[in-house]
Amino acid sequence: MPSTLTLQTPPNFCLARAVCSYGYFALAPNQWQYTGPKRCGTFHRPLKTTDNQTIHTIITQPVPRKLLVKTAQSLPRSQHTHIKSQINRMLRLDESFTQYHRLAKTAARDKFARLLRSPTLFEDIIKTMTSCNVAWSGTIRMNQRLCEHFGADNDFPTPAELAKATIPQLKNKCKVGYRAQRILKFARDVHSGKLDLTQFQNPKTPTDQLHDALIKIHGIGPYAAANILQHLGRYDRLPIDSETIRHFKTVHNTTGSITQITRAAQKHYAAYHPNQFLAYWHELWSAYEKKSGPTYKKSTLIL
DNA sequence: GGTAGACCTGGACGC
DNA sequence: GCGTCCAGGTCTACC
């Protein structure tokens, strides 16, 4: 028998905005369905219980300040807190963006800041690895196949599930290419306890220290590290990639070498410290929506 | 410290 | 349909 959970949201929280302001909403096993202007949309996402059972959930926002979570399977009351904490992480319900919104009035108006992330840091890091050096369509495909072939009940694979894979399996079934070795090493290091991901989630650790630790993971470079830092709630680094360069060339008419454009970008967002990433992402996302229409009205993201 | 080339895949393009 | 080229971020070897 299905269960229903409720969560209180911060003021001005908008589920559609929170889910559809970061590309991960289009990556498996996440699924967003636009249901029209009245109820806006539903977010489908399998989550794990403490004993590693997969629970399929459907999240809606029927009224302001309240989220409704319906589970496909019966969920014991003892599991409610665990499921809620994963939703809390995904939608960043605990974070305050008052300081950023004070400076960024348009972002405040757009209810923009709570960028979707995964229930676990492990999934965020693998998703980041699959977004490097590949077209967005490739990232979508890799995540779809990782869930299909290695995740229980089409959920995203856990470190244990992925650690059992082999490099040829990852290459042939998931088409992750040369990333296979990096993904597998990361999964096995996490599974064996050699790499403790909880160390990255200590709010007292300085961002520089976190960045240095992330860079030490095989397959994580400057772009990926900055991207993972924002998943950790650190917004003072810019993940400079080809998209950033393109954005600055076309929107800001910036010219010069990549190093010069990178410096121009850092200078441009410096006023938003320590939330430079949010300012950058809001600008990028707004430019995309201006061109392609509101993202929350779509079920996927075409770049 | 800076730089070139390799790593893989899929899409675009020409034939 | 086939072959070629290109884009994408990180790593490694080399200067």
XYZ file of N, CA and C in Angstrom, chain A residues 235-249 252-273 275-281 283-284:
138
model
N 29.678 28.043 -3.417
C 29.362 28.692 -4.688
C 30.406 29.717 -5.128
N 31.599 29.673 -4.497
C 32.580 30.721 -4.810
C 33.590 30.323 -5.882
N 33.357 29.221 -6.579
C 34.236 28.832 -7.690
C 33.413 28.748 -8.972
N 34.007 29.099 -10.082
C 33.315 29.001 -11.366
C 33.817 27.779 -12.131
N 32.910 26.893 -12.545
C 33.334 25.761 -13.381
C 33.471 26.243 -14.826
N 34.659 26.673 -15.167
C 34.876 27.224 -16.508
C 34.990 26.087 -17.519
N 34.103 26.081 -18.481
C 34.176 25.087 -19.555
C 33.920 25.785 -20.891
N 33.776 24.994 -21.928
C 33.598 25.582 -23.261
C 32.326 26.425 -23.324
N 31.329 26.047 -22.533
C 30.063 26.780 -22.502
C 30.267 28.182 -21.909
N 31.101 28.262 -20.877
C 31.397 29.556 -20.251
C 32.067 30.473 -21.269
N 33.023 29.920 -21.979
C 33.767 30.705 -22.971
C 32.809 31.194 -24.061
N 31.948 30.279 -24.518
C 30.983 30.632 -25.566
C 30.040 31.732 -25.065
N 29.576 31.567 -23.826
C 28.649 32.527 -23.228
C 29.274 33.922 -23.174
N 30.523 33.976 -22.731
C 31.177 35.283 -22.614
C 31.477 35.901 -23.972
N 31.743 35.064 -24.945
C 31.998 35.597 -26.283
C 30.713 36.163 -26.894
N 28.602 38.620 -23.666
C 29.357 39.769 -23.139
C 30.339 40.353 -24.153
N 30.353 39.770 -25.348
C 31.277 40.242 -26.406
C 32.728 40.286 -25.931
N 33.087 39.349 -25.068
C 34.464 39.295 -24.567
C 35.351 38.596 -25.603
N 36.504 39.161 -25.837
C 37.430 38.544 -26.785
C 38.726 38.180 -26.064
N 39.582 37.444 -26.732
C 40.879 37.094 -26.157
C 41.039 35.598 -25.983
N 42.125 35.230 -25.320
C 42.416 33.815 -25.100
C 41.495 33.251 -24.019
N 41.526 31.950 -23.848
C 40.701 31.309 -22.810
C 41.087 31.850 -21.430
N 42.379 32.036 -21.208
C 42.840 32.575 -19.915
C 42.275 33.975 -19.686
N 42.278 34.791 -20.735
C 41.763 36.162 -20.606
C 40.252 36.167 -20.350
N 39.534 35.284 -21.059
C 38.074 35.214 -20.865
C 37.753 34.673 -19.471
N 38.559 33.716 -19.001
C 38.365 33.175 -17.651
C 38.520 34.299 -16.614
N 39.550 35.110 -16.775
C 39.771 36.229 -15.839
C 38.608 37.213 -15.907
N 38.117 37.455 -17.117
C 36.985 38.389 -17.290
C 35.743 37.847 -16.575
N 35.526 36.539 -16.665
C 34.364 35.912 -16.009
C 34.490 36.027 -14.496
N 35.687 35.754 -13.981
C 35.894 35.829 -12.529
C 35.679 37.252 -12.018
N 36.137 38.209 -12.801
C 35.968 39.624 -12.431
C 34.483 40.015 -12.489
N 33.816 39.523 -13.514
C 32.403 39.859 -13.726
C 31.513 39.435 -12.548
N 31.814 38.260 -11.992
C 30.944 37.740 -10.919
C 31.486 38.005 -9.514
N 32.632 38.672 -9.427
C 33.282 38.893 -8.122
C 32.361 39.626 -7.136
N 31.495 40.485 -7.659
C 30.603 41.269 -6.792
C 29.633 40.380 -6.013
N 29.448 39.152 -6.484
C 28.469 38.256 -5.828
C 29.119 37.334 -4.799
N 30.416 37.518 -4.550
C 31.122 36.662 -3.593
C 30.336 36.538 -2.288
N 28.908 33.885 -3.765
C 27.901 33.160 -4.547
C 28.098 33.350 -6.055
N 29.347 33.417 -6.470
C 29.629 33.667 -7.888
C 28.996 32.616 -8.794
N 29.027 31.358 -8.358
C 28.476 30.303 -9.214
C 26.989 30.532 -9.471
N 26.257 30.913 -8.421
C 24.812 31.112 -8.583
C 24.530 32.241 -9.571
N 25.306 33.320 -9.461
C 25.120 34.446 -10.374
C 25.419 34.014 -11.814
N 26.492 33.268 -11.966
C 26.880 32.759 -13.293
C 25.804 31.837 -13.844
N 25.357 30.897 -13.019
C 24.399 29.903 -13.505
C 23.044 30.540 -13.825
N 22.584 33.537 -14.921
C 22.756 34.249 -16.194
C 22.721 33.266 -17.367
N 23.431 32.149 -17.202
C 23.499 31.134 -18.259
C 22.125 30.501 -18.496
